[in-house]
């Protein structure tokens, strides 16, 4: 925990990981609920219309989208782009293709097989067996 200035209201607060003061975090939750509720009834909407209907700032809606908190929605004009390849995406930070690529790299770094199974003996055994 550290003392910071709230980027929303400028007050000094103790940052517990939210990045803003408790009041602004609560307000953001309320706004999130409003947006989520509206989208559950109208999943396809332009971002400008969504802003005027819910009264929530465009930056906030984009933030929710980047956090992957608004799913199965089709918000047009959000212009959210994959952080890796720049493709337009509907939510999150990375497009599906890049997610798969990143997951591939992650599994390469963490082999599913325990290392003791890849001993020299095992290799020799496999070698003999294949002959
Ligand atoms: Zn605040
Ligand atoms: Zn991508």
PDB file of C-alpha atoms and ligand atoms in Angstrom:
ATOM      1  CA  UNK A   1       0.000   0.000   0.000  1.00  0.00           C
ATOM      2  CA  UNK A   2       1.207   3.478  -0.779  1.00  0.00           C
ATOM      3  CA  UNK A   3      -0.044   7.028  -0.551  1.00  0.00           C
ATOM      4  CA  UNK A   4      -1.022   8.482  -3.925  1.00  0.00           C
ATOM      5  CA  UNK A   5      -3.137  11.211  -5.419  1.00  0.00           C
ATOM      6  CA  UNK A   6      -6.436  10.030  -6.837  1.00  0.00           C
ATOM      7  CA  UNK A   7      -6.380  10.567 -10.618  1.00  0.00           C
ATOM      8  CA  UNK A   8     -10.163  11.097 -10.582  1.00  0.00           C
ATOM      9  CA  UNK A   9     -10.709  13.667  -7.833  1.00  0.00           C
ATOM     10  CA  UNK A  10      -7.158  14.705  -6.860  1.00  0.00           C
ATOM     11  CA  UNK A  11      -7.518  13.699  -3.214  1.00  0.00           C
ATOM     12  CA  UNK A  12      -4.712  12.001  -1.300  1.00  0.00           C
ATOM     13  CA  UNK A  13      -5.534   8.375  -0.555  1.00  0.00           C
ATOM     14  CA  UNK A  14      -3.971   5.056   0.407  1.00  0.00           C
ATOM     15  CA  UNK A  15      -3.720   2.932  -2.715  1.00  0.00           C
ATOM     16  CA  UNK A  16      -4.867  -0.607  -2.010  1.00  0.00           C
ATOM     17  CA  UNK A  17      -4.494  -1.656  -5.621  1.00  0.00           C
ATOM     18  CA  UNK A  18      -7.476   0.159  -7.123  1.00  0.00           C
ATOM     19  CA  UNK A  19      -5.396   3.101  -8.383  1.00  0.00           C
ATOM     20  CA  UNK A  20      -7.976   5.572  -7.091  1.00  0.00           C
ATOM     21  CA  UNK A  21      -9.643   6.571  -3.833  1.00  0.00           C
ATOM     22  CA  UNK A  22     -12.446   4.491  -2.322  1.00  0.00           C
ATOM     23  CA  UNK A  23     -15.130   6.994  -3.280  1.00  0.00           C
ATOM     24  CA  UNK A  24     -14.032   7.107  -6.913  1.00  0.00           C
ATOM     25  CA  UNK A  25     -13.644   3.331  -7.014  1.00  0.00           C
ATOM     26  CA  UNK A  26     -17.200   3.015  -5.713  1.00  0.00           C
ATOM     27  CA  UNK A  27     -18.413   5.520  -8.254  1.00  0.00           C
ATOM     28  CA  UNK A  28     -16.635   3.557 -10.976  1.00  0.00           C
ATOM     29  CA  UNK A  29     -18.370   0.370  -9.824  1.00  0.00           C
ATOM     30  CA  UNK A  30     -21.724   2.154 -10.058  1.00  0.00           C
ATOM     31  CA  UNK A  31     -20.870   3.336 -13.556  1.00  0.00           C
ATOM     32  CA  UNK A  32     -19.767  -0.154 -14.517  1.00  0.00           C
ATOM     33  CA  UNK A  33     -23.097  -1.557 -13.300  1.00  0.00           C
ATOM     34  CA  UNK A  34     -24.995   1.073 -15.309  1.00  0.00           C
ATOM     35  CA  UNK A  35     -23.032   0.280 -18.472  1.00  0.00           C
ATOM     36  CA  UNK A  36     -23.296  -3.465 -17.964  1.00  0.00           C
ATOM     37  CA  UNK A  37     -27.044  -3.272 -17.385  1.00  0.00           C
ATOM     38  CA  UNK A  38     -27.552  -1.130 -20.459  1.00  0.00           C
ATOM     39  CA  UNK A  39     -25.467  -3.494 -22.584  1.00  0.00           C
ATOM     40  CA  UNK A  40     -27.334  -6.562 -21.364  1.00  0.00           C
ATOM     41  CA  UNK A  41     -30.401  -5.070 -23.038  1.00  0.00           C
ATOM     42  CA  UNK A  42     -28.600  -3.425 -25.958  1.00  0.00           C
ATOM     43  CA  UNK A  43     -25.408  -5.357 -26.740  1.00  0.00           C
ATOM     44  CA  UNK A  44     -24.861  -3.624 -30.078  1.00  0.00           C
ATOM     45  CA  UNK A  45     -24.435   0.087 -29.656  1.00  0.00           C
ATOM     46  CA  UNK A  46     -22.042   2.839 -30.670  1.00  0.00           C
ATOM     47  CA  UNK A  47     -19.776   4.105 -27.933  1.00  0.00           C
ATOM     48  CA  UNK A  48     -21.011   7.687 -28.275  1.00  0.00           C
ATOM     49  CA  UNK A  49     -24.613   6.590 -27.870  1.00  0.00           C
ATOM     50  CA  UNK A  50     -23.655   4.439 -24.888  1.00  0.00           C
ATOM     51  CA  UNK A  51     -21.974   7.456 -23.273  1.00  0.00           C
ATOM     52  CA  UNK A  52     -24.999   9.698 -23.683  1.00  0.00           C
ATOM     53  CA  UNK A  53     -27.434   6.972 -22.572  1.00  0.00           C
ATOM     54  CA  UNK A  54     -25.550   5.967 -19.429  1.00  0.00           C
ATOM     55  CA  UNK A  55     -23.833   9.262 -18.643  1.00  0.00           C
ATOM     56  CA  UNK A  56     -20.550   7.396 -18.250  1.00  0.00           C
ATOM     57  CA  UNK A  57     -17.410   8.886 -19.790  1.00  0.00           C
ATOM     58  CA  UNK A  58     -16.002   7.312 -22.930  1.00  0.00           C
ATOM     59  CA  UNK A  59     -12.619   6.759 -21.243  1.00  0.00           C
ATOM     60  CA  UNK A  60     -14.330   4.784 -18.481  1.00  0.00           C
ATOM     61  CA  UNK A  61     -16.152   2.545 -20.945  1.00  0.00           C
ATOM     62  CA  UNK A  62     -12.892   1.964 -22.810  1.00  0.00           C
ATOM     63  CA  UNK A  63     -11.238   1.111 -19.515  1.00  0.00           C
ATOM     64  CA  UNK A  64     -13.925  -1.488 -18.734  1.00  0.00           C
ATOM     65  CA  UNK A  65     -13.470  -2.929 -22.212  1.00  0.00           C
ATOM     66  CA  UNK A  66      -9.700  -3.156 -21.816  1.00  0.00           C
ATOM     67  CA  UNK A  67     -10.142  -4.849 -18.478  1.00  0.00           C
ATOM     68  CA  UNK A  68     -12.252  -7.439 -20.283  1.00  0.00           C
ATOM     69  CA  UNK A  69     -15.210  -6.699 -18.008  1.00  0.00           C
ATOM     70  CA  UNK A  70     -17.706  -6.136 -20.813  1.00  0.00           C
ATOM     71  CA  UNK A  71     -18.094  -9.359 -22.712  1.00  0.00           C
ATOM     72  CA  UNK A  72     -20.336 -10.440 -25.581  1.00  0.00           C
ATOM     73  CA  UNK A  73     -20.923  -6.869 -26.572  1.00  0.00           C
ATOM     74  CA  UNK A  74     -20.483  -5.104 -29.865  1.00  0.00           C
ATOM     75  CA  UNK A  75     -19.600  -1.515 -29.143  1.00  0.00           C
ATOM     76  CA  UNK A  76     -18.897   0.268 -32.392  1.00  0.00           C
ATOM     77  CA  UNK A  77     -16.532   3.209 -32.579  1.00  0.00           C
ATOM     78  CA  UNK A  78     -14.609   2.101 -29.501  1.00  0.00           C
ATOM     79  CA  UNK A  79     -11.538   1.621 -31.699  1.00  0.00           C
ATOM     80  CA  UNK A  80      -9.931  -0.727 -29.258  1.00  0.00           C
ATOM     81  CA  UNK A  81      -6.797  -2.252 -30.710  1.00  0.00           C
ATOM     82  CA  UNK A  82      -4.736  -5.323 -29.989  1.00  0.00           C
ATOM     83  CA  UNK A  83      -1.622  -4.253 -28.104  1.00  0.00           C
ATOM     84  CA  UNK A  84       0.449  -6.731 -30.092  1.00  0.00           C
ATOM     85  CA  UNK A  85      -0.659  -6.493 -33.731  1.00  0.00           C
ATOM     86  CA  UNK A  86      -3.018  -3.494 -33.790  1.00  0.00           C
ATOM     87  CA  UNK A  87      -6.107  -5.353 -35.052  1.00  0.00           C
ATOM     88  CA  UNK A  88      -9.422  -3.842 -33.947  1.00  0.00           C
ATOM     89  CA  UNK A  89     -10.848  -5.894 -31.080  1.00  0.00           C
ATOM     90  CA  UNK A  90     -14.091  -5.749 -29.114  1.00  0.00           C
ATOM     91  CA  UNK A  91     -12.745  -6.233 -25.623  1.00  0.00           C
ATOM     92  CA  UNK A  92      -9.598  -6.937 -23.679  1.00  0.00           C
ATOM     93  CA  UNK A  93      -6.082  -5.874 -24.640  1.00  0.00           C
ATOM     94  CA  UNK A  94      -4.960  -8.498 -27.126  1.00  0.00           C
ATOM     95  CA  UNK A  95      -6.753 -10.115 -30.107  1.00  0.00           C
ATOM     96  CA  UNK A  96      -7.651 -13.809 -30.127  1.00  0.00           C
ATOM     97  CA  UNK A  97      -4.852 -14.672 -32.549  1.00  0.00           C
ATOM     98  CA  UNK A  98      -2.238 -13.021 -30.380  1.00  0.00           C
ATOM     99  CA  UNK A  99      -3.701 -14.563 -27.216  1.00  0.00           C
ATOM    100  CA  UNK A 100      -3.152 -17.983 -28.795  1.00  0.00           C
ATOM    101  CA  UNK A 101       0.359 -17.019 -29.830  1.00  0.00           C
ATOM    102  CA  UNK A 102       1.134 -15.775 -26.322  1.00  0.00           C
ATOM    103  CA  UNK A 103      -0.319 -18.916 -24.783  1.00  0.00           C
ATOM    104  CA  UNK A 104       1.872 -20.972 -27.112  1.00  0.00           C
ATOM    105  CA  UNK A 105       4.943 -19.152 -25.854  1.00  0.00           C
ATOM    106  CA  UNK A 106       3.800 -19.644 -22.250  1.00  0.00           C
ATOM    107  CA  UNK A 107       3.439 -23.404 -22.663  1.00  0.00           C
ATOM    108  CA  UNK A 108       6.846 -23.607 -24.322  1.00  0.00           C
ATOM    109  CA  UNK A 109       8.354 -21.880 -21.312  1.00  0.00           C
ATOM    110  CA  UNK A 110       6.540 -24.159 -18.895  1.00  0.00           C
ATOM    111  CA  UNK A 111       6.719 -27.695 -20.275  1.00  0.00           C
ATOM    112  CA  UNK A 112       3.792 -29.793 -19.159  1.00  0.00           C
ATOM    113  CA  UNK A 113       5.965 -32.847 -18.732  1.00  0.00           C
ATOM    114  CA  UNK A 114       8.028 -32.918 -15.563  1.00  0.00           C
ATOM    115  CA  UNK A 115      11.750 -32.595 -16.394  1.00  0.00           C
ATOM    116  CA  UNK A 116      12.730 -35.924 -14.805  1.00  0.00           C
ATOM    117  CA  UNK A 117      10.899 -37.742 -17.597  1.00  0.00           C
ATOM    118  CA  UNK A 118      13.313 -36.283 -20.138  1.00  0.00           C
ATOM    119  CA  UNK A 119      16.434 -37.905 -18.748  1.00  0.00           C
ATOM    120  CA  UNK A 120      19.192 -39.367 -20.879  1.00  0.00           C
ATOM    121  CA  UNK A 121      18.064 -42.874 -20.021  1.00  0.00           C
ATOM    122  CA  UNK A 122      14.599 -42.142 -21.329  1.00  0.00           C
ATOM    123  CA  UNK A 123      16.020 -40.894 -24.603  1.00  0.00           C
ATOM    124  CA  UNK A 124      18.084 -44.010 -25.076  1.00  0.00           C
ATOM    125  CA  UNK A 125      15.065 -46.140 -24.256  1.00  0.00           C
ATOM    126  CA  UNK A 126      12.940 -44.288 -26.799  1.00  0.00           C
ATOM    127  CA  UNK A 127      15.734 -44.683 -29.328  1.00  0.00           C
ATOM    128  CA  UNK A 128      15.870 -48.451 -28.872  1.00  0.00           C
ATOM    129  CA  UNK A 129      12.109 -48.795 -28.860  1.00  0.00           C
ATOM    130  CA  UNK A 130      11.798 -46.971 -32.188  1.00  0.00           C
ATOM    131  CA  UNK A 131      14.236 -49.283 -33.948  1.00  0.00           C
TER     132      UNK A 131
HETATM  133 ZN1  LIG B   1     -11.026  10.020  -5.942  1.00  0.00          ZN
HETATM  134 ZN1  LIG B   2      -3.226  -9.219 -32.212  1.00  0.00          ZN
END
